[in-house]
Tab-separated table of C-alpha atoms in Angstrom:
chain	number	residue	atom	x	y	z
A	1	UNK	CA	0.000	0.000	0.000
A	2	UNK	CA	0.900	3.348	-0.848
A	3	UNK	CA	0.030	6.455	0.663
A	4	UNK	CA	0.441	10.327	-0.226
A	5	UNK	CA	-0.303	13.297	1.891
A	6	UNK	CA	-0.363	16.987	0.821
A	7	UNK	CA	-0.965	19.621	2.542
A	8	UNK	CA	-1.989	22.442	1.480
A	9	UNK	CA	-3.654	21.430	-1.338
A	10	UNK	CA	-4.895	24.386	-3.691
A	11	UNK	CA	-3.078	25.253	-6.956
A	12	UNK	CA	-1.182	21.873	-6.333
A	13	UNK	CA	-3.497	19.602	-8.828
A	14	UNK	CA	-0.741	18.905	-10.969
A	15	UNK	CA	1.813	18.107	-8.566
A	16	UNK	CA	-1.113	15.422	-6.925
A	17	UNK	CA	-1.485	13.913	-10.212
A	18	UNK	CA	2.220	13.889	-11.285
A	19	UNK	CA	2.804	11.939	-7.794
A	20	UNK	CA	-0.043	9.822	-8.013
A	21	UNK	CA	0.978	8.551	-11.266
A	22	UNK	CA	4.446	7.515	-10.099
A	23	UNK	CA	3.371	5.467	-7.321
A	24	UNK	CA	4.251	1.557	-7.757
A	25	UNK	CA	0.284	0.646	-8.032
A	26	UNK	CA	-0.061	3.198	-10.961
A	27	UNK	CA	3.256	2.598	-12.857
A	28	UNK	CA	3.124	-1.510	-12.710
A	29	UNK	CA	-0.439	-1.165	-14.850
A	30	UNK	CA	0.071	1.539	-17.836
A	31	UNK	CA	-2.725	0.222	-19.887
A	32	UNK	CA	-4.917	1.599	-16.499
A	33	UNK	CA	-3.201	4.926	-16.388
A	34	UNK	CA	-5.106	6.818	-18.694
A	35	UNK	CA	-8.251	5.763	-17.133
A	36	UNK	CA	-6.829	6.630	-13.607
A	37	UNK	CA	-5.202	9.767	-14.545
A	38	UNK	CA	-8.873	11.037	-15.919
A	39	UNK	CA	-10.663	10.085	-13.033
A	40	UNK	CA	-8.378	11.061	-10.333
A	41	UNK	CA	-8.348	14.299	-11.799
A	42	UNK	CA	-11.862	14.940	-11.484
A	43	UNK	CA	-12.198	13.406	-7.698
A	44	UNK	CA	-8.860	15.937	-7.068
A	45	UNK	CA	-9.826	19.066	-9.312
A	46	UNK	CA	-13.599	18.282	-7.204
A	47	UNK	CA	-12.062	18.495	-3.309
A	48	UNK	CA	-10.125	21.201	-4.385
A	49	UNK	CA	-12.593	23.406	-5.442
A	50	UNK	CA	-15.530	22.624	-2.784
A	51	UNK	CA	-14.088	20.691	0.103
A	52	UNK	CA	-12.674	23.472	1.222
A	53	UNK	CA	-12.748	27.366	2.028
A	54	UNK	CA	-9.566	29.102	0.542
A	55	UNK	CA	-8.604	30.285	4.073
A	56	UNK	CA	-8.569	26.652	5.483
A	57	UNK	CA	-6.035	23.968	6.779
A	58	UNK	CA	-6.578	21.931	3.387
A	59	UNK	CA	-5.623	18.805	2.915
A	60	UNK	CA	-5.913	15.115	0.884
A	61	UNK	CA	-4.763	11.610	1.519
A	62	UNK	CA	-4.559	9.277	-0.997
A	63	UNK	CA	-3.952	5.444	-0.179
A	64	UNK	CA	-3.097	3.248	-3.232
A	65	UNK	CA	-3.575	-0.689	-3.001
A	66	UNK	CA	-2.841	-3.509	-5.949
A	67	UNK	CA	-4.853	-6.375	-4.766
A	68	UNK	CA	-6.726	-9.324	-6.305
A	69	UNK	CA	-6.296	-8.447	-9.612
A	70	UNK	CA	-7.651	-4.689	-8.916
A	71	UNK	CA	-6.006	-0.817	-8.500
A	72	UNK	CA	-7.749	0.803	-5.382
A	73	UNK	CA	-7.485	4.458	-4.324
A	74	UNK	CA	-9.279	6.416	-1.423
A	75	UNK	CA	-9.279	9.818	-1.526
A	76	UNK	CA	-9.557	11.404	2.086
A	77	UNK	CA	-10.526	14.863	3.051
A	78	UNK	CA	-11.081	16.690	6.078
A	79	UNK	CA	-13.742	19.352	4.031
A	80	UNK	CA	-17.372	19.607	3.795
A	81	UNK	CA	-19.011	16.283	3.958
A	82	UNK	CA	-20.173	15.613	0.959
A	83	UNK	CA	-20.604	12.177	-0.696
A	84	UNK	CA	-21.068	12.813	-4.699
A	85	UNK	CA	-23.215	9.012	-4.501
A	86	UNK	CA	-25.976	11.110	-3.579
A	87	UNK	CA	-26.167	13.352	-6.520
A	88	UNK	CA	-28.917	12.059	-9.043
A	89	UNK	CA	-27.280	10.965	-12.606
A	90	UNK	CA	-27.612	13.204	-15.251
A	91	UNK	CA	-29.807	12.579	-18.274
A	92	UNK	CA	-27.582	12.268	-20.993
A	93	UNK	CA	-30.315	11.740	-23.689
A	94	UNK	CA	-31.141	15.393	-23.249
A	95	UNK	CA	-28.989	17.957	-25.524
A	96	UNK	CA	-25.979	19.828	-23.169
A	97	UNK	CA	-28.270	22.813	-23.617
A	98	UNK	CA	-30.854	21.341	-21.703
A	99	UNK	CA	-29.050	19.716	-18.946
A	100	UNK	CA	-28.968	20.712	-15.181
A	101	UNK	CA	-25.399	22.050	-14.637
A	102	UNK	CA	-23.129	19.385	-13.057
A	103	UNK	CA	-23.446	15.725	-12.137
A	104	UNK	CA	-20.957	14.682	-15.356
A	105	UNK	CA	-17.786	14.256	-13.473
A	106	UNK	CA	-18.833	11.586	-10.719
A	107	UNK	CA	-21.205	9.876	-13.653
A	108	UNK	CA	-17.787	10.049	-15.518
A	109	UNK	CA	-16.127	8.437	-12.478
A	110	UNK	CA	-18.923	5.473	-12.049
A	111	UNK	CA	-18.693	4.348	-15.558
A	112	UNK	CA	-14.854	4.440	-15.263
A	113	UNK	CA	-14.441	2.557	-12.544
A	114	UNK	CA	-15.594	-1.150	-11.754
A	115	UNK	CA	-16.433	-0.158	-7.913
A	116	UNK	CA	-17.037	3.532	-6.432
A	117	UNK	CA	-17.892	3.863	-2.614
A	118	UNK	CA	-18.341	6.768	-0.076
A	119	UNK	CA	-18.255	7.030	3.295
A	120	UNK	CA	-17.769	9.991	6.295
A	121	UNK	CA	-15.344	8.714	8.850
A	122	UNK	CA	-13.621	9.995	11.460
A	123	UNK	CA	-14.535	13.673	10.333
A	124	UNK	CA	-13.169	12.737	7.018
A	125	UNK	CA	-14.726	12.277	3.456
A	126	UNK	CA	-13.858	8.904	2.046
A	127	UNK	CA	-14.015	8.016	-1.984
A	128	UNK	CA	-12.870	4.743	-2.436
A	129	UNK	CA	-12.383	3.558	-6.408
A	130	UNK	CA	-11.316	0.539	-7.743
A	131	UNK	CA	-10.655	-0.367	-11.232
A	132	UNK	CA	-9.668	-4.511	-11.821
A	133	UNK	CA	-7.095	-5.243	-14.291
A	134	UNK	CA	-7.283	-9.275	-14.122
């Protein structure tokens, strides 16, 4: 298992991404990375922008397991609880036009990923994803 703290967090997306990327889950499956690399950039670019105020002790924890034939990340913030479960999936049969504003990103995520869970622990938002490779 690998894990990666940062602290603080805004205008640091980049610098996430570049480390989570390198990690030895990441790196030992580069047909995955892509796929990854997209999602984890919308869960990160997310709990940047609404987890937190600008004026707060930001902060995100990732924790990186290779197990039975699966990549798993958790992403773990001490912001707003929010889990992004809840929101209602948007109707992609409709023209963009006519959509409600947001909802793409974690529908993006769920149809990425093989296994997508949320919970609040421990005054901490927890995504979980997991993407097999076996």
């Amino acid at each position: 298992m690998t894990e990666l703290q940062f602290h603080p967090i805004h205008g640091r997306l980049e610098e996430i991404l570049t480390s989570l990327m390198h990690t030895r889950e990441v790196a030992a499956h580069p047909s995955l990375a892509y796929t990854i690399r997209l999602v984890s950039e919308e869960i990160i670019a997310n709990i940047i922008k609404y987890a937190y105020s600008q004026d707060s002790e930001a902060y995100l924890s990732l924790y990186l397991c290779d197990d039975n034939g699966a990549i798993s990340i958790e992403f773990r913030d001490g912001g707003i609880p929010f889990n992004p479960l809840d929101k209602a999936e948007p109707d992609i049969s409709l023209p963009p036009e006519q959509r409600e504003i947001g909802g793409l990103g974690i529908f993006l995520v769920r149809e990425m990923m093989d296994d997508v869970t949320y919970i609040y622990q421990d005054r901490e938002n927890r995504l979980k994803i997991t993407k097999k490779y076996a």
